[in-house]
Backbone as a printed PyTorch tensor [residue, N CA C, xyz], in Angstrom:
tensor([[[ 14.3450,   2.2920,  25.4410],
         [ 13.5330,   3.7470,  23.9960],
         [ 14.8020,   4.7000,  23.6320]],

        [[ 14.5810,   4.7050,  22.9460],
         [ 15.9380,   5.5620,  22.3560],
         [ 15.4920,   6.8820,  22.8750]],

        [[ 16.2880,   7.5750,  22.9430],
         [ 15.9810,   8.9890,  22.9300],
         [ 14.8880,  10.4340,  21.9850]],

        [[ 15.3740,   9.9290,  20.5960],
         [ 13.8830,  10.0200,  19.6810],
         [ 12.5050,  10.1670,  20.3410]],

        [[ 12.1000,   8.7130,  20.1800],
         [ 11.2480,   8.1200,  21.1380],
         [ 10.8870,   8.8000,  21.8150]],

        [[ 11.2690,   9.3900,  22.4740],
         [ 10.7530,   9.8950,  23.9450],
         [ 10.8030,  11.1280,  23.6920]],

        [[ 11.2270,  12.1070,  22.8540],
         [ 10.6510,  13.5180,  22.8770],
         [  9.1060,  13.7920,  23.4470]],

        [[  9.1680,  14.7730,  23.3210],
         [  8.3280,  15.7270,  23.6120],
         [  7.7130,  15.8170,  22.3180]],

        [[  6.2500,  15.5250,  22.1420],
         [  5.3370,  15.8710,  20.3580],
         [  4.0910,  16.5260,  21.3820]],

        [[  3.5220,  17.3290,  20.4970],
         [  2.2330,  18.4930,  20.6480],
         [  0.9330,  17.5450,  20.2210]],

        [[ -0.8580,  18.0390,  20.3590],
         [ -1.3610,  17.1360,  19.9970],
         [ -1.5120,  17.6410,  18.3410]],

        [[ -1.7240,  15.9920,  17.7280],
         [ -2.2700,  16.0950,  16.6120],
         [ -0.3770,  16.9220,  15.4510]],

        [[  0.4770,  16.1380,  16.1510],
         [  1.8220,  16.1490,  15.8630],
         [  1.9300,  15.2760,  14.9310]],

        [[  2.9360,  15.1730,  13.7470],
         [  2.6320,  13.8490,  12.4430],
         [  2.7080,  12.6740,  13.1960]],

        [[  1.7460,  11.6660,  12.9310],
         [  1.6570,  10.6950,  13.2790],
         [  0.7120,  10.5770,  15.0860]],

        [[  0.3540,  11.8420,  15.6220],
         [ -0.6850,  11.7710,  16.5980],
         [ -1.7180,  11.6430,  16.1920]],

        [[ -2.5960,  11.2920,  15.1490],
         [ -3.9150,  10.8400,  15.0540],
         [ -4.7160,  11.3620,  16.1600]],

        [[ -4.9410,  10.8920,  16.8400],
         [ -6.0660,  11.5180,  18.1580],
         [ -6.0540,  12.2510,  19.1760]],

        [[ -4.8830,  13.2420,  19.1180],
         [ -4.3080,  14.0470,  19.4430],
         [ -3.6180,  14.5160,  21.0170]],

        [[ -3.6140,  12.6470,  21.3440],
         [ -3.4100,  13.2210,  22.9930],
         [ -1.7300,  12.9940,  23.5510]],

        [[ -1.2080,  13.5670,  22.4430],
         [  0.2170,  13.9270,  22.6980],
         [  1.4380,  12.9660,  22.3760]],

        [[  0.4400,  11.6730,  22.1600],
         [  0.9740,  10.0660,  22.1530],
         [  1.5930,   9.5780,  20.4040]],

        [[  2.1160,   8.4900,  20.2960],
         [  1.7490,   7.7540,  19.1960],
         [  2.0360,   6.4740,  20.4620]],

        [[  0.2740,   6.0290,  19.8310],
         [  0.3010,   4.5480,  20.2520],
         [ -0.9080,   4.0080,  18.7560]],

        [[ -0.9600,   2.5000,  19.9240],
         [ -1.8730,   1.7980,  18.1890],
         [ -3.0850,   2.2710,  17.6540]],

        [[ -3.5610,   3.2040,  18.9700],
         [ -4.4760,   4.0900,  18.7150],
         [ -4.5790,   5.0350,  17.2850]],

        [[ -3.3700,   5.8250,  17.2830],
         [ -3.2900,   6.4010,  16.0870],
         [ -3.0630,   5.2860,  14.9710]],

        [[ -2.6300,   4.3860,  15.2680],
         [ -2.0990,   3.2640,  14.3400],
         [ -3.6610,   2.7930,  13.3280]],

        [[ -4.4950,   2.9590,  14.2670],
         [ -5.9660,   2.3520,  14.3650],
         [ -7.3390,   3.5900,  13.2400]],

        [[ -7.0590,   5.1850,  13.5020],
         [ -7.2940,   6.5880,  12.6990],
         [ -7.0670,   6.3510,  11.8760]],

        [[ -5.6590,   6.6540,  11.0960],
         [ -5.5700,   6.1530,  10.1540],
         [ -5.6500,   5.2080,   9.2030]],

        [[ -5.7420,   4.0360,   9.8890],
         [ -5.9380,   2.9930,   8.6870],
         [ -7.0010,   3.2100,   8.0550]],

        [[ -8.2420,   3.7360,   9.4970],
         [ -9.8320,   4.3860,   9.4500],
         [ -9.4550,   4.9680,   8.3090]],

        [[ -8.9530,   6.2910,   8.2350],
         [ -8.9420,   7.3420,   7.4350],
         [ -7.9690,   6.7740,   6.2130]],

        [[ -7.1540,   5.7410,   6.2130],
         [ -6.3770,   5.3470,   4.7490],
         [ -7.6720,   4.6990,   3.9150]],

        [[ -8.7230,   3.6860,   4.3430],
         [ -9.3790,   2.5370,   3.6020],
         [-10.9840,   3.5840,   3.7370]],

        [[-11.3960,   4.7990,   4.2970],
         [-12.3590,   5.9990,   3.7020],
         [-13.5300,   5.3840,   5.0940]],

        [[-12.9530,   4.8230,   5.8670],
         [-14.3400,   4.6730,   6.2230],
         [-14.5460,   5.6840,   7.9270]],

        [[-13.9290,   6.4920,   8.4490],
         [-13.4300,   7.7950,   9.1120],
         [-13.7050,   9.2760,   8.0130]],

        [[-14.1120,   9.5000,   8.4250],
         [-14.1250,  11.1380,   8.0100],
         [-13.0550,  11.8320,   9.4720]],

        [[-11.9800,  12.2830,   8.9950],
         [-11.0020,  12.8290,   9.2260],
         [-11.1300,  14.2690,   9.6720]],

        [[-10.6150,  15.2100,  10.8750],
         [-10.7080,  16.9090,  10.3650],
         [ -8.7540,  16.3660,   9.9210]],

        [[ -9.3680,  18.1430,   9.6590],
         [ -8.0110,  18.9260,   8.9870],
         [ -7.4320,  18.1400,  10.0580]],

        [[ -6.3310,  18.3750,  11.4430],
         [ -5.4680,  18.2410,  12.1840],
         [ -5.4570,  17.0120,  12.2320]],

        [[ -6.0400,  15.8840,  12.1570],
         [ -6.0890,  14.0220,  12.0890],
         [ -5.6150,  14.0340,  10.8460]],

        [[ -6.0890,  14.6550,  10.0460],
         [ -5.0170,  14.8000,   8.0530],
         [ -4.3720,  14.8300,   7.9790]],

        [[ -3.6370,  15.9880,   8.6720],
         [ -2.4530,  16.3590,   8.9790],
         [ -1.4700,  15.3200,   9.9820]],

        [[ -2.1870,  15.2330,  10.8400],
         [ -1.0790,  14.0200,  11.3280],
         [ -1.1040,  12.4160,  11.0230]],

        [[ -1.6950,  12.1490,  10.2170],
         [ -2.1260,  10.7580,   9.3360],
         [ -1.1630,  10.6490,   8.4690]],

        [[ -0.4920,  11.9490,   7.6490],
         [  0.0240,  12.1540,   6.5950],
         [  1.3250,  12.2210,   6.9920]],

        [[  2.1010,  11.1780,   7.2950],
         [  3.0260,  11.2400,   7.9600],
         [  4.3820,  11.1560,   7.1750]],

        [[  4.1730,  10.6030,   5.6400],
         [  4.9160,  11.2900,   5.3160],
         [  5.0550,  12.4630,   3.8850]],

        [[  3.9920,  13.2360,   3.9010],
         [  3.5900,  14.3130,   3.7230],
         [  3.5420,  14.5180,   2.2210]],

        [[  2.8020,  13.1470,   2.0150],
         [  3.0080,  13.5760,   0.1740],
         [  1.1670,  13.3870,  -0.1700]],

        [[  0.5570,  14.3840,   0.8800],
         [ -0.7780,  14.7870,   1.1160],
         [ -1.8410,  13.6590,   1.2720]],

        [[ -1.6500,  12.5120,   0.8380],
         [ -2.3100,  11.1540,   1.0820],
         [ -1.9970,  10.2800,   2.0970]],

        [[ -3.5980,  10.1290,   2.7110],
         [ -3.2360,   9.0350,   4.3820],
         [ -3.4560,   7.4050,   3.0810]],

        [[ -1.9610,   6.5370,   3.4800],
         [ -2.1130,   5.8460,   2.8730],
         [ -2.0010,   4.3190,   3.8580]],

        [[ -1.9220,   3.1710,   3.1260],
         [ -0.9620,   1.8610,   4.4540],
         [  0.6830,   2.9430,   4.5100]],

        [[  1.1790,   3.9050,   3.4460],
         [  2.9600,   3.3500,   4.1050],
         [  2.2920,   4.9320,   5.0430]],

        [[  1.9240,   6.1880,   5.0100],
         [  2.2580,   6.2670,   6.6480],
         [  1.7070,   5.3900,   8.2560]],

        [[  0.1050,   4.8410,   8.0760],
         [ -0.2900,   3.6660,   8.4310],
         [  1.1020,   3.0240,   9.2230]],

        [[  1.4430,   2.4710,   7.9000],
         [  3.2550,   1.1700,   8.4650],
         [  3.8960,   2.1920,   9.5510]],

        [[  4.0250,   3.5430,   8.6520],
         [  5.2860,   4.3870,   9.4300],
         [  5.2680,   4.8580,  11.3790]],

        [[  4.0720,   5.1880,  11.0230],
         [  2.6670,   5.1950,  12.3190],
         [  3.5240,   4.0820,  13.6900]],

        [[  3.2700,   3.1070,  13.0030],
         [  3.3990,   1.5990,  13.8440],
         [  4.3980,   1.1920,  13.8670]],

        [[  5.6090,   1.9660,  13.1970],
         [  7.3600,   1.8660,  12.9880],
         [  7.6130,   2.6990,  14.1750]],

        [[  7.0020,   3.4180,  14.5630],
         [  7.3930,   4.1880,  15.1560],
         [  6.7460,   3.5930,  16.5210]],

        [[  5.9540,   3.6450,  16.0080],
         [  4.9370,   2.8410,  18.3810],
         [  6.4030,   1.5920,  18.2510]],

        [[  6.4020,   0.8290,  17.4230],
         [  7.1030,  -0.1650,  18.0160],
         [  8.8210,   0.3630,  18.2480]],

        [[  8.9810,   1.1640,  17.4090],
         [ 10.4230,   1.9320,  17.9990],
         [ 11.2250,   1.6710,  16.1260]],

        [[ 10.8200,   1.8220,  15.1520],
         [ 11.6230,   1.0950,  14.5050],
         [ 11.7240,   1.9510,  13.7400]],

        [[ 11.0150,   3.1060,  13.1680],
         [ 11.0050,   3.9640,  12.1770],
         [ 10.5380,   5.3050,  12.9320]],

        [[ 11.5790,   6.4920,  12.4790],
         [ 11.7780,   7.6520,  12.9050],
         [ 10.9970,   8.5500,  12.2280]],

        [[ 10.4630,   9.1090,  13.0430],
         [ 10.0730,  10.4910,  11.8530],
         [  9.6370,  11.8200,  12.8990]],

        [[  9.9990,  12.9890,  12.0530],
         [ 10.2950,  14.3940,  13.5140],
         [  8.7740,  14.6010,  13.6680]],

        [[  8.4500,  15.4120,  14.4350],
         [  6.5160,  15.6690,  14.6270],
         [  6.3540,  16.7770,  13.9980]],

        [[  6.6670,  17.2540,  13.3010],
         [  6.3940,  18.4080,  12.4250],
         [  6.5410,  17.6320,  10.6120]]])
């Protein structure tokens, strides 16, 4: 694993939608549910799920979180 993907992340940093300090497939699932309107998110979850910082949680954010999980798409924690 590349060192960038192993960096420390605080709870609810970009991509950490579950708030556990890691980016996992659960974060992708939460972001997907937020994007399609089947989950009511907290302010922290909305911040974490909006990875591309366009003020909308959509499939682009979901894809970026999944890409980070598979180490194919990096984004900074803030």
